[in-house]
CSV table of C-alpha atoms and ligand atoms in Angstrom, one decimal:
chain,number,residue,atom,x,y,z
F,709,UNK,CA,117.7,179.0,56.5
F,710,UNK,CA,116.6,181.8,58.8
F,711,UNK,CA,120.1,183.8,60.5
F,712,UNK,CA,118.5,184.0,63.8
F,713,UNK,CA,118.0,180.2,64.8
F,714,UNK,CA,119.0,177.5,67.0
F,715,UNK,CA,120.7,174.3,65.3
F,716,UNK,CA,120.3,171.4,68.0
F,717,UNK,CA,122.2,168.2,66.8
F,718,UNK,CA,120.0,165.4,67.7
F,719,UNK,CA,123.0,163.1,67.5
F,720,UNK,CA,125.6,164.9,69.6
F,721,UNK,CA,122.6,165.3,72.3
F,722,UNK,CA,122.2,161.5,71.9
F,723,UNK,CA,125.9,160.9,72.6
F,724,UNK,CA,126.0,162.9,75.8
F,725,UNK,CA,123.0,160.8,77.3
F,726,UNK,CA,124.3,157.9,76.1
F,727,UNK,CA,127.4,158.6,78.1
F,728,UNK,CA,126.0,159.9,81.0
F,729,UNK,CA,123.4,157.0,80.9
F,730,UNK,CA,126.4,154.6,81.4
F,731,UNK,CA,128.3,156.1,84.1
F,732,UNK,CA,125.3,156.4,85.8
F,733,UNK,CA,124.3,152.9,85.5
F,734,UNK,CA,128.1,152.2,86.8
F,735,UNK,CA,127.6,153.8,90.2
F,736,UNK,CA,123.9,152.2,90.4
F,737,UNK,CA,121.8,155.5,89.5
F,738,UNK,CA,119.2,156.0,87.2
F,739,UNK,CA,118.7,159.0,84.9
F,740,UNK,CA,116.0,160.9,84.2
F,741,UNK,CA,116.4,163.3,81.2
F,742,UNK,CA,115.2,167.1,81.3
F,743,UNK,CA,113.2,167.8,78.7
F,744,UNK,CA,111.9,171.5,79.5
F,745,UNK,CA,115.4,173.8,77.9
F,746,UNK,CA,113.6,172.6,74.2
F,747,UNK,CA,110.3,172.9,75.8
F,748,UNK,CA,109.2,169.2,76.0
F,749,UNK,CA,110.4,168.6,71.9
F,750,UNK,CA,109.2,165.3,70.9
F,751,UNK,CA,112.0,164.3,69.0
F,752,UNK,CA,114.4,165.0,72.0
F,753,UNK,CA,112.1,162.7,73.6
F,754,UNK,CA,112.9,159.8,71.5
F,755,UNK,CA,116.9,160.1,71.1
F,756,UNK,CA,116.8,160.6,75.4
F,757,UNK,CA,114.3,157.1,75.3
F,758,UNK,CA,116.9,155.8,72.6
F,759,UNK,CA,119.8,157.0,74.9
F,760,UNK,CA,118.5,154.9,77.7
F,761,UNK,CA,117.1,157.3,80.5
F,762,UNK,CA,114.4,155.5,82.6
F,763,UNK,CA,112.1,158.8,82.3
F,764,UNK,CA,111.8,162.1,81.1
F,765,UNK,CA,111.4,165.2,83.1
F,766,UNK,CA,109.8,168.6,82.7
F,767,UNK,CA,108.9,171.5,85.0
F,768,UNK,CA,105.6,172.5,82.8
F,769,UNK,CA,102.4,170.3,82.1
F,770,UNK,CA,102.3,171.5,78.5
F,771,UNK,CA,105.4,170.2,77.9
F,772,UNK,CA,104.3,166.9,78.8
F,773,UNK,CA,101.3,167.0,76.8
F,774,UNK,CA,103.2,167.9,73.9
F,775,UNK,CA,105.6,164.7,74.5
F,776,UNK,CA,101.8,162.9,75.2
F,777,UNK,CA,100.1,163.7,72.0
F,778,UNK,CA,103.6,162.9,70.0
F,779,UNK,CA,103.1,159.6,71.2
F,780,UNK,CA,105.7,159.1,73.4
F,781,UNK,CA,105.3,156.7,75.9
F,782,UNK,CA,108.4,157.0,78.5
F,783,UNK,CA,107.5,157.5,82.2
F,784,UNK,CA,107.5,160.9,82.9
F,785,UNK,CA,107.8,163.3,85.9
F,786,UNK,CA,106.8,166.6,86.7
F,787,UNK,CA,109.3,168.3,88.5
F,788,UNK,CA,107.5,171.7,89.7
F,789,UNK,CA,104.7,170.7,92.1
F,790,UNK,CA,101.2,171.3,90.3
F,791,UNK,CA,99.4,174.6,89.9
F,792,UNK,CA,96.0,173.5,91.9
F,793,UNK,CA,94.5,174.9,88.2
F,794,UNK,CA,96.0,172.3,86.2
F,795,UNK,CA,95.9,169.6,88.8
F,796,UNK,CA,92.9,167.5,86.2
F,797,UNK,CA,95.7,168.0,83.4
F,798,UNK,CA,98.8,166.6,85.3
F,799,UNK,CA,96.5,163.6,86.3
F,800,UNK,CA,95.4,162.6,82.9
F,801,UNK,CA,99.0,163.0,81.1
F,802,UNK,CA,100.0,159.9,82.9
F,803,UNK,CA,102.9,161.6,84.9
F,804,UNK,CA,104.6,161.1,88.5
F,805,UNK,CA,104.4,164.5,90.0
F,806,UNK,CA,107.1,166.1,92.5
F,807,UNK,CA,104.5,167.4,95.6
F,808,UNK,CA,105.6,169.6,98.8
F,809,UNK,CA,101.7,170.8,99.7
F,810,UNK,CA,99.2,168.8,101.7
F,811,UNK,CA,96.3,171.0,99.4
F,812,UNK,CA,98.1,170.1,96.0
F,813,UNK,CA,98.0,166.5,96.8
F,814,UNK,CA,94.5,166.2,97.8
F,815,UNK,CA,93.2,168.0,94.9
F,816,UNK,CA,95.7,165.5,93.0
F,817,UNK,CA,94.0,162.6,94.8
F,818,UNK,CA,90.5,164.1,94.1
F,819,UNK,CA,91.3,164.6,90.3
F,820,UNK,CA,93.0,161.2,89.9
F,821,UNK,CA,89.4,159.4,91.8
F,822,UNK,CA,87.4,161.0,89.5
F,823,UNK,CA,89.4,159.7,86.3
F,824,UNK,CA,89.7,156.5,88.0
F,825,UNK,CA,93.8,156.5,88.5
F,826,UNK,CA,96.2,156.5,90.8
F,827,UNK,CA,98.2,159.1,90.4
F,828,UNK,CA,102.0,158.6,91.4
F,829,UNK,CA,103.7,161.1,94.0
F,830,UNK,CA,107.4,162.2,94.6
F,831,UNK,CA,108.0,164.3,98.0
F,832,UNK,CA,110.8,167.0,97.7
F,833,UNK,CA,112.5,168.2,100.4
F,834,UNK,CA,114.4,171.0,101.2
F,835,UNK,CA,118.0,170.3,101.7
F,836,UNK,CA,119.5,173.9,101.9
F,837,UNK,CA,119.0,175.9,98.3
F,838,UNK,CA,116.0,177.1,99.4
F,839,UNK,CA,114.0,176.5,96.3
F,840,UNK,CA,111.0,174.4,96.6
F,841,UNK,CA,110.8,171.2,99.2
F,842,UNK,CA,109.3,170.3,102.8
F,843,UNK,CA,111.4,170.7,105.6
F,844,UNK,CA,113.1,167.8,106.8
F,845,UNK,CA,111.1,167.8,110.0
F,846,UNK,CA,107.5,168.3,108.3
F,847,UNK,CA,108.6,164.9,105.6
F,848,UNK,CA,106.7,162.5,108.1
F,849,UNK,CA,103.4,164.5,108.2
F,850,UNK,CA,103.2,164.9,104.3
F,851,UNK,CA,104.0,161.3,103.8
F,852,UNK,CA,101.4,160.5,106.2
F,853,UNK,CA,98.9,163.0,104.5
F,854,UNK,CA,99.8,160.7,100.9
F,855,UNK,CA,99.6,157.6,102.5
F,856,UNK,CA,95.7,157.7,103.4
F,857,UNK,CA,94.8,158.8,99.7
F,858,UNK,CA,94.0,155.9,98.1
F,859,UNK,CA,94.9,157.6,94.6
F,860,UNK,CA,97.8,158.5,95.5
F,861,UNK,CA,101.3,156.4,95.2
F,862,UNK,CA,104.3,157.7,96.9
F,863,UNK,CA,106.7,156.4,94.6
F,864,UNK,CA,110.0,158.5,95.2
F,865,UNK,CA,111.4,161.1,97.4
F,866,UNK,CA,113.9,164.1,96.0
F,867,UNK,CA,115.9,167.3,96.4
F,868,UNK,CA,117.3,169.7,94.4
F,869,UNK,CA,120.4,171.2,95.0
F,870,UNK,CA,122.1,174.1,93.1
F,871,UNK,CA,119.2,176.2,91.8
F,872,UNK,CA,118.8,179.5,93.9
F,873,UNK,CA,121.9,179.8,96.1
F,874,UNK,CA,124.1,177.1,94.7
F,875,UNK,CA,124.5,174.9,97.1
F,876,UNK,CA,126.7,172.0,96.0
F,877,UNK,CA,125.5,168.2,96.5
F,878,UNK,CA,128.0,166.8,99.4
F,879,UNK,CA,128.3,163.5,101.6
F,880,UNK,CA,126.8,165.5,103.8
F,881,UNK,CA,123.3,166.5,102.5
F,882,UNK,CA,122.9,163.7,100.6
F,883,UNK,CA,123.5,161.5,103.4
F,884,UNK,CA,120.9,163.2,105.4
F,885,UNK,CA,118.8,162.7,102.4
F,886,UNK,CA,119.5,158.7,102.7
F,887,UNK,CA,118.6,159.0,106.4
F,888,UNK,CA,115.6,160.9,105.8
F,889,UNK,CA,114.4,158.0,103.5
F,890,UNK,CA,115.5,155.0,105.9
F,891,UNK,CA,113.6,156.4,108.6
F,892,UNK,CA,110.1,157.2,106.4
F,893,UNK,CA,110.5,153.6,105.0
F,894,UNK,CA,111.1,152.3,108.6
F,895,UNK,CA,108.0,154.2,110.2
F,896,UNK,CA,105.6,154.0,107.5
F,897,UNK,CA,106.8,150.5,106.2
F,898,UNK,CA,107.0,151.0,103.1
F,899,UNK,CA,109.2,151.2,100.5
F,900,UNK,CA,110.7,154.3,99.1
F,901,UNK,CA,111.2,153.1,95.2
F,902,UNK,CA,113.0,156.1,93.9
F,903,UNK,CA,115.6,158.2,95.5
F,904,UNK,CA,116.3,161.5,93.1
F,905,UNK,CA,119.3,163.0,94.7
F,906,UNK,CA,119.2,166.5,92.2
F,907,UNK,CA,120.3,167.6,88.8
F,908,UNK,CA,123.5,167.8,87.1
F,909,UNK,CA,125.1,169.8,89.7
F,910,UNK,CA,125.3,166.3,91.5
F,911,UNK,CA,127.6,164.9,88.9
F,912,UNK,CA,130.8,165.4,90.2
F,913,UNK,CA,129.2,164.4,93.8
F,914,UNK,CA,127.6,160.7,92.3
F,915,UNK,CA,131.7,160.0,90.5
F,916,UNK,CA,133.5,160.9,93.4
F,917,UNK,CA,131.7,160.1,96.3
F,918,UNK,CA,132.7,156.6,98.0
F,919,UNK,CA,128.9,155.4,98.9
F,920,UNK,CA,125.7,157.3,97.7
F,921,UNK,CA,123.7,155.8,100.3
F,922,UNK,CA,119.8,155.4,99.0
F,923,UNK,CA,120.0,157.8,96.2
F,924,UNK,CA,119.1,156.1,92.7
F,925,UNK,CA,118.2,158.5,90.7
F,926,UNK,CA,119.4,162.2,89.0
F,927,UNK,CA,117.8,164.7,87.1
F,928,UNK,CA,120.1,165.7,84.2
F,929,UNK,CA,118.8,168.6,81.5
F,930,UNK,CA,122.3,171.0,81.1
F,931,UNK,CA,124.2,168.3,81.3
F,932,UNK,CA,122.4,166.5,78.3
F,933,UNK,CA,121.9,169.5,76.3
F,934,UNK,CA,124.7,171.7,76.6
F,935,UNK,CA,127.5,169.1,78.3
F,936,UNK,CA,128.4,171.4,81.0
F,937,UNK,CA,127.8,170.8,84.7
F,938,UNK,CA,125.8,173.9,86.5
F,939,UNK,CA,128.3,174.5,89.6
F,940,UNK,CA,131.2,175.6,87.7
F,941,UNK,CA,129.9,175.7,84.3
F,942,UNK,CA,133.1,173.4,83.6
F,943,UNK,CA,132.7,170.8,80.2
F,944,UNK,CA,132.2,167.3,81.6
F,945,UNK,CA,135.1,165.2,79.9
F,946,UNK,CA,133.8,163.5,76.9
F,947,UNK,CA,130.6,165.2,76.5
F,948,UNK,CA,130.1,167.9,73.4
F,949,UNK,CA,129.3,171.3,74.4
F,950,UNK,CA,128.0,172.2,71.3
F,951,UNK,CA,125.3,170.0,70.7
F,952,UNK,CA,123.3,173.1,70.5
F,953,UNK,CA,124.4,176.3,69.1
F,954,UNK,CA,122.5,179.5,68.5
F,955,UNK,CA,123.4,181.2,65.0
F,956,UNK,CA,123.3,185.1,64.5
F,957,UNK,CA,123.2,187.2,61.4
F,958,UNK,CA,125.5,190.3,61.0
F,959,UNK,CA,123.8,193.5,59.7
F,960,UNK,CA,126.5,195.8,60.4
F,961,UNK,CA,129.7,196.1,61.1
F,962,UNK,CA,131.7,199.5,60.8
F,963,UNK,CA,135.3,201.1,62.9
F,964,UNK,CA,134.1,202.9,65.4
F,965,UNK,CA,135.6,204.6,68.5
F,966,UNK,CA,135.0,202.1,71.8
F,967,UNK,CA,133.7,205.1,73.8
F,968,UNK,CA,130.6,206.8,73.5
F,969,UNK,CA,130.1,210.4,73.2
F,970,UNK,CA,127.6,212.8,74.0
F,971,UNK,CA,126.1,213.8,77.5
F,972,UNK,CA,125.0,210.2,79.2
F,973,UNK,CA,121.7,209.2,81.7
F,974,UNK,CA,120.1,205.9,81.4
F,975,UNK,CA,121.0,203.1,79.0
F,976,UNK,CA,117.7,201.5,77.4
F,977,UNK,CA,117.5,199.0,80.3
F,978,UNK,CA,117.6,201.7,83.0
F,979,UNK,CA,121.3,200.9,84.1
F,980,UNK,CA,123.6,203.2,83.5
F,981,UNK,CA,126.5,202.0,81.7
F,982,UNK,CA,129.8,201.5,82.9
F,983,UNK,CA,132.2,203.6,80.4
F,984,UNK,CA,134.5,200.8,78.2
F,985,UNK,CA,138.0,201.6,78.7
F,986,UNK,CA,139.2,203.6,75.3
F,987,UNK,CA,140.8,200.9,73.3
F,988,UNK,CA,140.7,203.3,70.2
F,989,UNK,CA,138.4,202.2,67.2
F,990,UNK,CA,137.3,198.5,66.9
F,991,UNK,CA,135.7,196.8,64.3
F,992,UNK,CA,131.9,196.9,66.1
F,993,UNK,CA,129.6,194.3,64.2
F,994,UNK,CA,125.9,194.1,65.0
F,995,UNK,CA,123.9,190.3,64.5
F,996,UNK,CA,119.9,190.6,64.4
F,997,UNK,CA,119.7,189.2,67.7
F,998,UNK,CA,118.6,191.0,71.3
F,999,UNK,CA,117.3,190.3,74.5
F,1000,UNK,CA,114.2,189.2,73.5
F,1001,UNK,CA,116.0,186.5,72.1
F,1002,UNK,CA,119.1,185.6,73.5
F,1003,UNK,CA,120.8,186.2,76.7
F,1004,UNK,CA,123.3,188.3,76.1
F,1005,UNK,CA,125.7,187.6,79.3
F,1006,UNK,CA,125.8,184.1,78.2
F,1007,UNK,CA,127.0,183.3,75.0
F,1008,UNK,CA,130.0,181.9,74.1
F,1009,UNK,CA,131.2,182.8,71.2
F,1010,UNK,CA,134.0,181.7,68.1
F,1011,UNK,CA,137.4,182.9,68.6
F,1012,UNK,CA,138.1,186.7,67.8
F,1013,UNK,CA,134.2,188.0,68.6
F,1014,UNK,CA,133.6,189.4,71.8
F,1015,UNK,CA,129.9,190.2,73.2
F,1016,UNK,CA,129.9,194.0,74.3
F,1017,UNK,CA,126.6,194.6,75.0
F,1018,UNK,CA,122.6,194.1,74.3
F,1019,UNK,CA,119.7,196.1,73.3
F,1020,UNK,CA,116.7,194.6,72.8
F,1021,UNK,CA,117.2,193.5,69.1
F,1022,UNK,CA,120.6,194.2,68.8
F,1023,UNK,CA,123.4,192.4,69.9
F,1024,UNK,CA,126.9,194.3,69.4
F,1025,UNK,CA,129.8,192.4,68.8
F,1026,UNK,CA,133.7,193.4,69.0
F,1027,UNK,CA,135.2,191.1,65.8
F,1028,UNK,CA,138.6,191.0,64.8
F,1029,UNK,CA,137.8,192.0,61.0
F,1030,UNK,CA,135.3,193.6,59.1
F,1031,UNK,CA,132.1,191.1,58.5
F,1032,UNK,CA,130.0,191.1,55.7
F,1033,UNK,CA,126.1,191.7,56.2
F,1034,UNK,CA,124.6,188.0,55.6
F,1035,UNK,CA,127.5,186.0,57.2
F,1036,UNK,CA,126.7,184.3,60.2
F,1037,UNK,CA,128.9,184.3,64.0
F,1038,UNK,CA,127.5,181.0,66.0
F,1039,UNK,CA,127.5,181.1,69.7
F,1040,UNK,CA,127.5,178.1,72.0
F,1041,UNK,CA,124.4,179.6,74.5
F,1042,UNK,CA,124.5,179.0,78.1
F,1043,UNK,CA,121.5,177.6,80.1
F,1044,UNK,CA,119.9,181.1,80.1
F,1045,UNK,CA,120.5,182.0,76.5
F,1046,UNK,CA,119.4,178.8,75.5
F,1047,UNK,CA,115.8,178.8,77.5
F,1048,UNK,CA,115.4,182.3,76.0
F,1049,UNK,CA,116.2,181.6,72.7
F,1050,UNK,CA,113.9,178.6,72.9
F,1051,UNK,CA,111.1,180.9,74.2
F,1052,UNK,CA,111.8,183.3,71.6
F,1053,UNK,CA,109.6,183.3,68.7
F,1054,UNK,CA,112.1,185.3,66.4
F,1055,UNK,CA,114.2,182.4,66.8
F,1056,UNK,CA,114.1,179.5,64.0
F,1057,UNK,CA,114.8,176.2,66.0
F,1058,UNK,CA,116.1,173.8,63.1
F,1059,UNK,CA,116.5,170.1,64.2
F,1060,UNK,CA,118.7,169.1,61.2
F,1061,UNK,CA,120.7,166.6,62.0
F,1062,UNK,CA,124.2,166.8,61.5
F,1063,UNK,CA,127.6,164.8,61.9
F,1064,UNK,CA,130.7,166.7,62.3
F,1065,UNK,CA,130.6,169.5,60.0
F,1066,UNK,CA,128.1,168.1,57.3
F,1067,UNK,CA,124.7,169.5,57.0
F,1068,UNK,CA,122.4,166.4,56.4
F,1069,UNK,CA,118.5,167.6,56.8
F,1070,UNK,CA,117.9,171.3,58.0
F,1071,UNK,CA,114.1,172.1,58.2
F,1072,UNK,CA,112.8,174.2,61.0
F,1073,UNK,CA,110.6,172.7,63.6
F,1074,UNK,CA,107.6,175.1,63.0
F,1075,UNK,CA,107.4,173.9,59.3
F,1076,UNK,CA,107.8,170.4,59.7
F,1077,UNK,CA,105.3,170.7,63.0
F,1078,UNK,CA,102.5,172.0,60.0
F,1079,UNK,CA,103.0,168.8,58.2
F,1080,UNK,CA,104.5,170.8,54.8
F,1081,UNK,CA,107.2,169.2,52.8
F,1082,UNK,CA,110.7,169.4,54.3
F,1083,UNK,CA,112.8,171.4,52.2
F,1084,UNK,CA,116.2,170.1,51.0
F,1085,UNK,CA,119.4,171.8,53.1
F,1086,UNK,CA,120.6,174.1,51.4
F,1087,UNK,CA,124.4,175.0,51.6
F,1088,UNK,CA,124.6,177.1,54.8
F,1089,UNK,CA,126.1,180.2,53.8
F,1090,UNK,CA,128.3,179.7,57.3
F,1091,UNK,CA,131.2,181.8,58.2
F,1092,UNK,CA,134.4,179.6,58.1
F,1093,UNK,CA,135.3,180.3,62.3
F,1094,UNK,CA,137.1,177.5,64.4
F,1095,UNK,CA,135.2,176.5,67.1
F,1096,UNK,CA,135.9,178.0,70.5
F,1097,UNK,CA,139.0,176.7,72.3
F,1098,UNK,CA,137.0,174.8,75.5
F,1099,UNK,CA,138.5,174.9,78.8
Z,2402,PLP,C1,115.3,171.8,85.7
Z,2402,PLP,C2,115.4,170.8,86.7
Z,2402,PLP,C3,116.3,169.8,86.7
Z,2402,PLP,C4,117.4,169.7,85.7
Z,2402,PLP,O1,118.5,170.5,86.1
Z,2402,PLP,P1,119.8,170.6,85.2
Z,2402,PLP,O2,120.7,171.4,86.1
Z,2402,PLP,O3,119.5,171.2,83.9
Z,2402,PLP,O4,120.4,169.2,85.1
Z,2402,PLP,C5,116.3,168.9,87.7
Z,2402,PLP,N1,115.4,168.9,88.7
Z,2402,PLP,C6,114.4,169.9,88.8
Z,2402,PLP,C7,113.4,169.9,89.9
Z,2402,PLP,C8,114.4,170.8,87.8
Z,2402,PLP,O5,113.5,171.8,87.8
C-alpha cells in the first residue's frame, strides 16, 4: 500500500450519518449529505443513501455525473449555482439546482425545454456570510422571475451560513429566514417544499434552539466526514473524527539544531519565516508529503509528532524519537487538508474498509475504478502510535 494515501472508513462515515440522520429526524429536519470533500465518490454515495439522508449534495456537476453514471439514483442538489457553460449538463444529471441569477435560471429553463424536463430550483439568499445568495429584498423578484418558467420548479429556498466570515446560525437569522419563506408562500401562493437552513455549522443551532420555524432541511459534508462541526472545529459527541485519516511516509529523520543558520531572505513560499525559539536539537523527521498534497496547517497528528513546517513535497515533523524510513505517522486532516489531499494526485485514496483496528479489504480507488483484480490487504506496515487524545 502506497505511504502517501488517504484511508476513508466507509463504516465509521456510515455511523456518523446514521447518527446525525436520527437527531435530525428528532427535531423534524431532513439531511442532505455532502458529497464534494471525496469528490462525488460513488461508494460514499451509497453508505450516505444506506445512512438515510433524503439527498446528496455537491458543489460541482462532475461530481454528480460521476454519482450518475455509478448508478446512483438518490435525489441530488447542486449547491453552487450553475456555470451558464454547463447549464445543458446540470439539466440532464437529474439534479435540483441552488440559483441566485435571473440569467442562470432562464438559460436553465431554456436547457431543461429543450430536453423536455422540468428542472427543479432552490433560491439562496444571503443571510449575512456574504458568500453567494440574493438579498432578502430582491427574493420576491427572483421567485417571480422562476415562477413564469414553465421548466422550472421552485422546490426549496436556502442559506448558508459560516463559509466566508463565519457567521454562526442564530434564532435570529434563521428566523428571518422562516419569515422570508412565509411571506413568498403567502404572496405567490405557493408552497415552499424545502427549507435548507445551512451546513453543519447549524448543528448546535437545530439541538438547541426551542422552535426552528420553517427550516427542514441541513446540508451536512464535515460533519459526516470528519465528525467535527465548522464553527469551533469542536468533535460532535458520539461521532468518530477519524473516519478519514491521511497516512504519511518518513524518509528522514535525523537530530538537528531547531534554528536555522546562514544569512536568511525569502522562505520558498515568499514569507519570510518567523525564527523557532532555540529548543536545542530535536529529532526532525520528514514524511513524503507537501503542499501539493496536504495542507499543512491542518493536520492533526498522533501524540508526540508536531507539524513544523511545509515545503512543497516535504512535510517536516518534530517526533519524540528517531523514526525509521518506511514507517508511517497518520494524521486526522482537517476540512482543508482533506479537499487537498483528495485533489491531490500523489495521494492513494484506499476505500478499505475497516472495523476498529483490523484491516479487512485495502485496494486503492484508482485500481479498482480500472476494473483490475483487487489485491488482498496486506499487513500494513503501520507504526504502533495511540490515537490522538480528542478534546
Ligand atoms: C459545502 C457546502 C455545504 C456543506 O458544508 P459543511 O460545513 O461541510 O457541512 C453545505 N452547503 C453548501 C452550499 C456547500 O457549498
Amino acid at each position: 500500500m502506497n505511504g502517501l494515501r488517504l484511508d476513508v472508513d466507509l463504516d465509521k462515515i456510515g455511523d456518523n450519518a446514521k447518527l446525525l440522520v436520527d437527531r435530525a429526524t428528532d427535531r423534524g429536519v431532513s439531511v442532505t449529505a455532502v458529497t464534494k470533500a471525496l469528490l462525488g465518490e460513488p461508494r460514499l454515495a451509497n453508505v450516505l443513501v444506506g445512512a438515510g439522508v433524503v439527498a446528496l449534495g455537491d458543489s460541482r456537476v462532475e461530481n454528480i455525473e460521476r454519482m450518475r453514471h455509478s448508478h446512483v439514483t438518490a435525489p441530488m442538489v447542486l449547491l453552487r449555482s450553475p456555470m451558464p457553460s454547463q447549464v445543458d449538463r446540470v439539466v440532464r444529471s437529474n439534479t435540483t439546482s441552488v440559483n441566485t441569477e435571473l440569467e442562470v435560471l432562464t438559460a436553465l429553463a431554456a436547457a431543461a425545454r429543450l430536453c423536455g424536463r422540468v428542472h427543479e430550483v432552490m433560491v439562496m439568499v444571503e443571510l449575512g456570510d456574504l458568500r453567494d445568495g440574493v438579498m432578502p429584498d430582491d427574493l420576491h423578484d427572483t421567485v417571480r422571475h422562476i415562477l413564469r418558467l414553465p421548466a422550472l420548479r421552485l422546490v426549496g429556498i436556502g442559506a448558508n451560513l459560516a463559509c466566508r466570515h463565519g457567521i454562526a446560525p442564530t434564532d435570529q437569522n434563521m428566523g428571518e429566514l422562516s419569515q422570508l419563506v412565509d411571506a413568498v408562500e403567502s404572496k405567490f401562493g405557493t408552497e415552499i417544499r424545502t427549507v435548507s437552513g445551512g451546513n453543519s455549522a447549524n448543528l448546535d443551532w437545530m439541538t438547541n434552539a426551542a422552535d426552528l420555524g420553517r427550516i427542514n432541511n441541513l446540508r451536512l459534508g464535515e460533519s459526516i466526514l470528519l465528525g467535527r462541526e465548522p464553527l469551533h472545529r469542536a468533535r460532535v459527541a458520539g461521532l468518530h473524527t477519524d473516519a478519514v485519516t491521511v497516512v504519511c511516509e518518513v524518509i528522514e529523520s535525523r537530530r538537528k539544531p531547531t534554528q536555522p543558520w546562514g544569512r536568511s531572505g525569502q522562505t520558498a513560499f515568499g514569507t519570510a519565516a518567523e525564527p523557532p525559539e532555540d529548543r536545542g536539537v530535536i529529532w526532525q523527521t520528514i514524511v513524503a508529503a507537501g503542499r501539493q498534497d496536504i495542507d499543512s496547517d491542518d493536520l492533526l497528528g498522533p501524540p508526540g509528532v508536531k507539524v513544523l513546517a511545509a515545503s512543497s513535497d516535504h512535510l517536516v515533523l518534530e517526533t519524540a524519537t528517531r523514526m525509521v524510513p518506511g514507517e508511517e505517522i497518520r494524521f486526522e486532516p482537517g476540512y482543508s487538508a482533506l479537499l487537498r489531499s483528495m485533489t491531490s494526485p500523489f495521494v492513494v485514496k484506499n476505500f478499505g474498509e475497516r472495523r476498529g483496528n483490523q484491516s479487512i479489504v485495502a485496494v486503492s480507488s484508482r485500481r479498482s475504478e480500472a476494473g483490475a483484480p483487487q489485491p488482498p490487504a496486506r499487513q500494513p506496515t503501520l507504526t504502533i502510535v495511540p490515537r490522538p487524545t480528542r478534546p
